[in-house]
XYZ file of C-alpha atoms in Angstrom:
525
model
C 0.000 0.000 0.000
C 0.970 3.619 -0.514
C 0.568 6.110 2.315
C -0.331 9.711 1.432
C -0.188 12.410 4.100
C -1.723 15.886 4.488
C -4.607 15.624 2.046
C -6.724 18.711 2.736
C -10.434 18.524 1.904
C -13.492 20.774 2.205
C -15.750 19.692 5.123
C -18.533 18.661 2.736
C -16.398 16.225 0.705
C -17.147 12.553 0.118
C -15.031 9.399 -0.182
C -15.058 9.509 -3.998
C -13.541 13.003 -3.923
C -10.898 11.837 -1.450
C -10.013 8.929 -3.734
C -9.825 11.287 -6.727
C -7.472 13.619 -4.802
C -5.220 10.651 -3.977
C -5.100 9.653 -7.651
C -4.198 13.219 -8.637
C -1.289 13.272 -6.203
C -0.038 9.922 -7.508
C -0.589 11.026 -11.135
C -2.691 7.987 -11.965
C -6.255 7.438 -13.109
C -8.849 7.374 -10.325
C -9.923 3.941 -11.597
C -6.530 2.548 -10.568
C -7.191 3.283 -6.884
C -8.547 -0.101 -5.790
C -8.903 0.442 -2.062
C -8.670 3.379 0.324
C -8.166 3.228 4.078
C -8.223 6.278 6.327
C -5.272 6.250 8.737
C -5.703 9.667 10.328
C -8.332 12.424 10.198
C -8.220 15.831 11.844
C -9.764 19.289 11.614
C -7.519 22.177 10.539
C -9.006 25.431 11.830
C -5.906 27.611 11.510
C -7.327 29.728 8.671
C -10.794 30.654 9.882
C -13.359 30.474 8.437
C -11.759 28.246 5.752
C -11.920 25.054 7.796
C -10.373 21.949 6.263
C -10.450 18.239 7.027
C -6.943 16.781 6.775
C -6.276 13.106 6.049
C -3.529 10.551 6.037
C -4.636 7.588 3.914
C -3.346 4.239 2.679
C -4.311 3.267 -0.864
C -4.015 0.014 -2.753
C -3.376 0.755 -6.419
C -3.219 -1.108 -9.682
C 0.371 -1.360 -10.889
C 3.858 -1.267 -9.416
C 3.822 0.885 -6.270
C 7.496 1.849 -6.395
C 7.222 2.857 -10.042
C 4.086 4.917 -9.334
C 5.833 6.715 -6.468
C 8.870 7.380 -8.653
C 6.732 8.911 -11.400
C 4.555 10.918 -8.994
C 7.500 12.520 -7.151
C 5.102 13.430 -4.346
C 6.911 14.212 -1.097
C 3.798 13.353 0.874
C 3.578 9.799 -0.475
C 5.595 6.713 0.458
C 5.256 2.971 0.945
C 2.946 2.447 3.935
C 4.845 1.193 6.981
C 3.778 -2.112 8.517
C 3.382 -1.970 12.277
C 1.200 -3.996 14.588
C 1.122 -5.248 18.131
C 1.436 -8.968 18.683
C 0.064 -10.339 21.929
C 3.016 -11.990 23.738
C 3.018 -15.597 24.855
C 3.634 -16.745 28.455
C 6.972 -18.256 29.432
C 5.225 -20.892 31.534
C 2.003 -21.780 33.343
C 1.045 -20.355 36.751
C 0.249 -22.540 39.757
C -2.886 -20.507 40.462
C -5.180 -18.527 38.177
C -4.002 -14.895 38.019
C -6.315 -12.337 39.605
C -7.134 -8.872 38.289
C -8.508 -6.410 40.843
C -10.619 -3.702 39.212
C -12.426 -3.750 35.875
C -11.637 -0.288 34.548
C -9.470 0.181 31.430
C -6.273 -1.131 33.058
C -7.900 -4.182 34.613
C -10.071 -4.895 31.590
C -7.216 -4.990 29.091
C -4.899 -6.811 31.483
C -7.587 -9.484 31.883
C -8.106 -9.637 28.114
C -4.389 -10.277 27.475
C -4.305 -12.993 30.139
C -7.487 -14.583 28.792
C -6.191 -14.605 25.211
C -3.203 -16.568 26.530
C -5.436 -19.168 28.167
C -4.622 -18.185 31.770
C -8.326 -17.912 32.735
C -8.013 -14.806 34.956
C -10.359 -14.084 37.834
C -11.514 -10.440 37.814
C -12.718 -8.883 41.070
C -14.754 -5.674 40.648
C -16.131 -3.912 43.709
C -18.955 -2.282 41.740
C -21.747 -3.686 39.622
C -22.183 -4.599 35.968
C -22.607 -1.715 33.513
C -26.372 -2.046 33.048
C -27.146 -2.100 36.780
C -24.565 0.601 37.391
C -26.186 2.848 34.782
C -29.546 2.539 36.557
C -27.942 3.464 39.892
C -26.166 6.478 38.371
C -29.355 7.763 36.715
C -31.216 7.333 40.007
C -28.543 9.379 41.769
C -28.753 12.138 39.157
C -32.520 12.287 39.534
C -32.867 11.994 43.307
C -29.521 12.670 44.986
C -29.663 9.196 46.568
C -26.111 7.812 46.279
C -25.143 4.144 46.133
C -21.576 4.091 47.487
C -20.907 0.662 45.941
C -22.121 1.382 42.408
C -21.649 4.877 40.987
C -19.643 6.895 38.468
C -16.361 5.821 40.080
C -17.020 2.134 40.791
C -18.320 -0.582 38.501
C -17.775 -2.241 35.149
C -15.627 -0.058 32.891
C -14.332 2.143 35.706
C -14.673 5.913 35.927
C -13.894 6.260 32.213
C -17.247 4.728 31.256
C -18.959 7.929 32.404
C -16.508 10.433 30.942
C -17.169 10.474 27.180
C -14.751 7.660 26.397
C -11.993 9.908 25.044
C -9.194 7.726 23.679
C -6.585 10.305 22.698
C -3.296 10.195 24.560
C 0.105 11.850 24.459
C 1.708 8.425 24.750
C 3.188 6.938 21.572
C 2.843 3.194 21.951
C 2.425 0.314 19.468
C -0.362 -1.112 21.636
C -2.672 1.822 20.871
C -3.855 0.506 17.507
C -4.584 -2.913 18.979
C -6.584 -1.397 21.845
C -8.668 0.671 19.426
C -9.357 -2.448 17.373
C -10.668 -4.245 20.465
C -13.025 -1.351 21.164
C -14.349 -1.527 17.585
C -14.800 -5.311 17.814
C -16.839 -4.686 20.955
C -19.151 -2.181 19.285
C -17.408 1.207 19.085
C -17.601 3.159 15.821
C -14.799 2.569 13.329
C -13.892 6.262 13.190
C -11.987 5.863 16.473
C -9.365 4.003 14.426
C -8.369 7.152 12.546
C -9.724 10.275 14.250
C -6.971 12.359 15.818
C -9.099 12.779 18.938
C -11.138 9.571 19.087
C -14.006 9.148 21.493
C -16.581 6.413 22.040
C -19.297 8.192 24.032
C -20.737 7.112 27.363
C -23.899 5.702 25.787
C -21.876 3.404 23.497
C -19.247 2.529 26.120
C -21.910 1.009 28.343
C -22.363 -1.693 25.690
C -18.694 -1.916 24.685
C -17.444 -2.783 28.175
C -20.068 -5.498 28.535
C -18.996 -7.038 25.223
C -15.332 -7.039 26.273
C -16.381 -8.761 29.491
C -18.242 -11.426 27.546
C -15.172 -11.998 25.390
C -12.982 -12.491 28.467
C -15.508 -14.983 29.827
C -15.693 -16.825 26.480
C -11.904 -17.264 26.685
C -12.130 -18.883 30.106
C -11.972 -15.833 32.345
C -14.296 -15.066 35.239
C -15.664 -11.662 36.256
C -17.078 -11.236 39.760
C -19.018 -8.071 40.584
C -19.720 -6.756 44.093
C -16.363 -8.253 45.066
C -14.195 -5.798 46.979
C -10.702 -6.739 48.112
C -10.623 -6.080 51.848
C -7.388 -7.834 52.754
C -4.119 -9.161 51.349
C -2.351 -12.284 52.601
C 1.368 -12.793 52.233
C 3.953 -15.493 52.696
C 7.303 -13.918 53.425
C 7.735 -11.254 50.708
C 5.206 -12.733 48.243
C 1.447 -12.380 47.947
C -0.421 -15.569 48.818
C -4.075 -14.610 48.764
C -6.832 -12.002 48.872
C -9.724 -11.441 51.222
C -12.996 -10.553 49.469
C -15.789 -8.581 51.146
C -14.285 -9.304 54.560
C -15.214 -12.977 54.447
C -14.036 -15.034 51.451
C -10.373 -15.969 51.038
C -8.989 -16.512 47.539
C -5.621 -18.237 47.151
C -3.454 -16.583 44.494
C 0.164 -15.645 43.855
C -0.104 -13.151 40.982
C -2.424 -10.146 41.179
C -2.752 -7.192 38.808
C -3.939 -4.402 41.100
C -5.916 -1.906 38.986
C -8.046 -0.320 41.710
C -8.706 3.118 40.165
C -8.032 6.578 41.571
C -11.018 6.659 43.949
C -10.496 3.455 45.973
C -9.601 5.375 49.102
C -10.485 2.577 51.512
C -8.106 0.331 49.551
C -5.306 2.895 49.826
C -5.877 2.947 53.592
C -5.741 -0.848 53.660
C -2.421 -0.850 51.787
C -1.010 1.692 54.234
C -2.112 -0.423 57.204
C -0.498 -3.489 55.601
C 2.714 -1.466 55.181
C 2.704 -1.814 51.388
C 4.942 1.080 50.201
C 3.003 4.138 49.023
C 4.090 7.586 47.856
C 2.327 10.927 47.581
C 2.366 12.096 43.956
C 1.542 15.337 42.142
C -2.005 15.692 40.851
C -4.454 18.494 40.070
C -7.744 19.867 41.390
C -10.087 22.653 40.393
C -13.525 23.074 38.847
C -15.621 22.241 35.795
C -16.109 25.182 33.439
C -19.160 25.219 31.186
C -19.888 27.261 28.021
C -22.420 27.197 25.221
C -21.101 24.757 22.609
C -22.164 27.174 19.871
C -19.809 29.798 21.284
C -16.904 27.334 21.403
C -17.611 26.450 17.758
C -17.521 30.123 16.787
C -14.301 30.716 18.710
C -12.553 27.721 17.145
C -14.044 27.638 13.646
C -15.079 31.243 13.133
C -18.657 30.024 12.707
C -21.159 27.476 13.990
C -21.471 24.834 11.285
C -23.421 21.577 11.810
C -21.286 19.934 9.113
C -18.244 20.221 11.376
C -17.813 18.176 14.559
C -18.488 20.070 17.807
C -15.300 22.012 18.498
C -13.058 21.175 21.414
C -10.088 22.921 23.022
C -7.016 22.239 25.120
C -5.587 25.177 27.035
C -2.679 25.630 29.409
C -1.199 28.604 31.267
C 2.051 28.431 33.214
C 2.015 30.777 36.194
C 4.884 31.571 38.556
C 4.166 28.681 40.930
C 1.381 26.594 39.367
C 0.138 25.509 35.981
C -3.547 25.886 35.137
C -4.865 23.707 32.324
C -7.994 22.173 30.853
C -8.528 18.426 30.943
C -11.168 15.917 29.815
C -12.916 18.443 27.569
C -16.432 17.262 26.635
C -17.959 18.913 23.527
C -21.752 18.868 23.652
C -21.518 17.306 27.078
C -22.723 17.437 30.639
C -21.214 18.122 34.057
C -22.077 15.105 36.199
C -22.252 14.162 39.854
C -19.305 11.833 40.442
C -19.481 11.235 44.199
C -18.620 7.783 45.536
C -18.772 8.462 49.282
C -21.446 9.751 51.633
C -21.195 13.439 52.456
C -18.740 14.339 49.694
C -19.479 16.204 46.471
C -17.469 15.614 43.270
C -17.901 16.663 39.632
C -16.806 15.164 36.333
C -17.608 15.625 32.641
C -19.446 13.340 30.241
C -20.821 13.358 26.701
C -22.576 10.894 24.455
C -21.368 9.548 21.124
C -23.120 12.265 19.078
C -21.967 15.068 21.393
C -25.193 16.921 20.698
C -25.686 18.668 24.052
C -26.146 22.443 24.223
C -23.129 23.021 26.449
C -19.419 22.238 26.349
C -17.480 21.596 29.539
C -13.969 20.817 30.703
C -12.050 20.395 33.903
C -10.114 23.568 34.740
C -7.326 22.356 36.988
C -4.440 23.659 39.073
C -1.321 21.519 39.443
C -0.499 20.561 43.021
C 2.660 18.976 44.437
C 3.224 17.017 47.653
C 4.832 20.090 49.194
C 1.431 21.809 48.831
C -0.488 19.095 50.667
C -1.646 19.834 54.243
C 0.302 16.924 55.692
C 3.456 14.899 55.289
C 2.455 11.304 54.618
C 1.663 9.277 51.479
C -2.107 9.793 51.802
C -1.993 13.553 52.509
C -3.199 14.446 49.009
C -6.135 12.065 49.415
C -7.047 13.629 52.757
C -7.013 17.050 51.084
C -9.383 15.792 48.404
C -11.756 14.562 51.091
C -11.700 17.895 52.948
C -12.558 19.847 49.784
C -15.324 17.421 48.802
C -16.860 17.667 52.285
C -16.764 21.483 52.144
C -18.441 21.373 48.720
C -21.122 19.009 50.012
C -21.984 21.426 52.813
C -21.885 24.467 50.519
C -24.226 22.707 48.108
C -26.798 22.142 50.809
C -25.970 18.656 52.028
C -27.957 16.930 49.280
C -25.277 16.409 46.576
C -26.165 19.674 44.867
C -22.867 21.139 43.655
C -21.674 24.649 44.541
C -21.521 26.836 41.419
C -20.592 30.388 40.438
C -20.513 32.464 37.268
C -17.037 33.304 36.001
C -17.795 37.029 36.103
C -18.818 36.853 39.764
C -15.857 34.608 40.614
C -13.410 37.166 39.222
C -15.188 39.937 41.156
C -15.265 37.884 44.354
C -19.055 38.127 44.802
C -21.544 35.256 45.203
C -23.752 34.296 42.252
C -27.512 34.152 42.631
C -28.447 32.363 39.413
C -27.443 31.530 35.839
C -27.014 33.837 32.872
C -26.984 32.613 29.274
C -25.387 29.273 30.239
C -27.672 26.879 32.081
C -25.672 24.444 34.257
C -26.157 20.790 33.311
C -25.120 19.218 36.636
C -27.765 16.994 38.190
C -29.355 16.764 40.704
C -28.754 20.544 40.735
C -26.464 23.398 41.765
C -26.394 25.849 44.646
C -25.181 29.314 43.690
C -22.505 30.691 45.993
C -18.967 32.079 46.143
C -16.463 29.312 45.399
C -13.793 31.150 47.363
C -15.506 29.769 50.476
C -15.294 26.197 49.120
C -11.904 25.828 47.441
C -8.437 26.434 48.940
C -6.894 29.841 48.333
C -4.070 28.249 46.355
C -6.579 27.006 43.776
C -8.824 30.099 43.616
C -5.855 32.444 43.320
C -4.412 30.470 40.422
C -7.792 30.331 38.656
C -8.279 34.087 39.083
C -4.905 34.752 37.492
C -5.259 32.238 34.676
C -8.836 32.816 33.485
C -8.276 36.240 31.820
C -5.073 34.940 30.210
C -6.775 31.814 28.881
C -9.449 34.048 27.395
C -6.692 35.493 25.247
C -6.051 32.003 23.863
C -9.723 31.150 23.337
C -12.055 34.103 22.918
C -14.959 33.911 25.337
C -13.380 31.350 27.647
C -13.696 33.759 30.582
C -17.104 35.063 29.501
C -18.973 36.391 32.524
C -21.882 33.948 32.064
C -19.688 30.835 31.910
C -20.388 28.502 34.818
C -17.868 27.108 37.310
C -19.059 23.994 39.156
C -16.987 22.559 41.996
C -15.086 20.568 42.883
C -13.109 18.610 40.273
C -10.908 16.564 42.602
C -10.597 13.164 40.909
C -8.616 14.030 37.779
C -5.945 11.495 38.767
C -4.666 9.607 41.762
C -2.864 11.525 44.529
C -1.127 8.265 45.489
C 1.501 6.104 43.801
C 2.176 2.428 44.540
C 5.898 2.082 43.698
C 6.891 -0.876 41.533
C 10.185 -2.295 40.283
C 11.387 -3.006 36.755
C 9.309 -6.186 36.643
C 6.175 -4.067 37.338
C 5.777 -5.672 40.789
C 5.291 -3.759 44.029
C 8.612 -2.949 45.662
C 7.111 -4.238 48.913
C 5.252 -7.351 47.810
C 6.224 -9.758 45.038
C 3.391 -10.997 42.864
C 1.439 -7.727 43.247
C 1.386 -5.699 40.010
C 0.079 -2.136 40.645
C -1.510 -0.876 37.408
C -3.296 2.073 35.858
C -4.485 5.384 37.263
C -5.048 4.214 40.811
C -1.464 3.017 41.080
C -0.191 6.321 39.698
C 0.946 5.124 36.262
C -1.721 6.511 33.917
C -3.880 9.559 33.265
C -6.788 8.525 31.070
C -8.535 5.592 29.420
C -5.883 4.868 26.809
C -2.821 5.263 29.024
C -4.518 3.122 31.688
C -5.294 0.402 29.142
C -1.677 0.467 27.936
C -0.384 0.162 31.486
C -2.719 -2.738 32.177
C -1.341 -4.520 29.124
C 2.239 -3.788 30.211
C 1.542 -5.341 33.608
C -0.059 -8.391 31.986
C 2.998 -8.732 29.738
C 5.270 -8.492 32.778
C 3.254 -11.186 34.522
C 3.583 -13.450 31.469
C 7.313 -12.754 31.301
C 7.780 -13.564 34.982
C 6.047 -16.954 34.852
């Protein structure tokens, strides 16, 4: 195949026009283009309002490829490279079935690799299956009645299931293509294979994660829901078993520990068992919400239904902190992401079509262990809990989230209601002054950064934009140190993985890390 890069097309093009453009660049007849595969697709909005869709494609052509390339003399065309990920084989067979704790992206893909290799993993997930979990989450949104065992943080698919399913990552890894293919096999749209910023959508992910589970089971794996690890047994310096729900004991000697960033009771258990832990940098802040139409106009120069809802990624380096946007959800919703009684948390979510009226993103301030109010590995976690409790009280004690308009926040006065942007958070918001909810370190940084970020994206600091607090679960504040074999430095046979262990920052990076830990387990057999 021949790969052609940087093909720029009008937004209203079709596949036939794309094929014709490829033929023109190769100086051959369009009839000689036998097959076309999109490798990469992105939106180029640098010359507003002349928006272009830019492609990298692979084409199969009639004739000698090298001769065609020689005659075309096109610098953007070359022989398509061949690269793929091959699932590794185990070096031996384990005495006991390997166990995977947690069924988010890291645990799910670790279990899939082990199942493909015939190791019949046992997956322990503290939450419920996706369908039941979805019902519990919708009930919480509607009533404010929280199920602490099954919510946005805990359950099949992990926290990522309710966060739009964004699959873009800054990591360059050969496993990425394979992971995307597994998502498509499980029901995701094929465009995630080539979009520069792929996303699945929460509504589709609910089905996708169930299909991946069924595949693991069909390969001999076992997935147990409502199964929380409450204890770890050891023999000398090696893991020998797990306690489940405080009663059942499961004998095992190899465990991939993909607990997620919100398993605070598990972090406390690890501390009590003297498993080494470290405080790590993370970020906290708010959700900021705008009209999607205004984001489209700022990014594209116009609102055009032919174009995908516009997104953004902003960052501002201040003297001491960095303020940046994260987990941006075009056409999305700010959602209640609490997992514990008496604590309020926000997150962002959008569906596959991203057709909501508003856009939202986390607006975060970087925090380092030296900033934490304490000097132990769990100090960052304790700080999260304090902020979430303050937000719960400020919201009214019913999981309403405290909210403020950007204009009022910058003036330091409480808000009394919305302007042109209606907040999407359910069960509802309580208007207030966020300076009474968030630490001064965070509010000061946001005050300084907002006007500057508005210079990067016109309207970002519009007075009617809504700030909803707090966004505290962007990543884990705790790291479980591991050695070169991916095992805990304090307990052999325990493989800390994913976001909760401090080695990932999103769905894709967590999935990659889960695979890496599964590969390490196979290598160490």
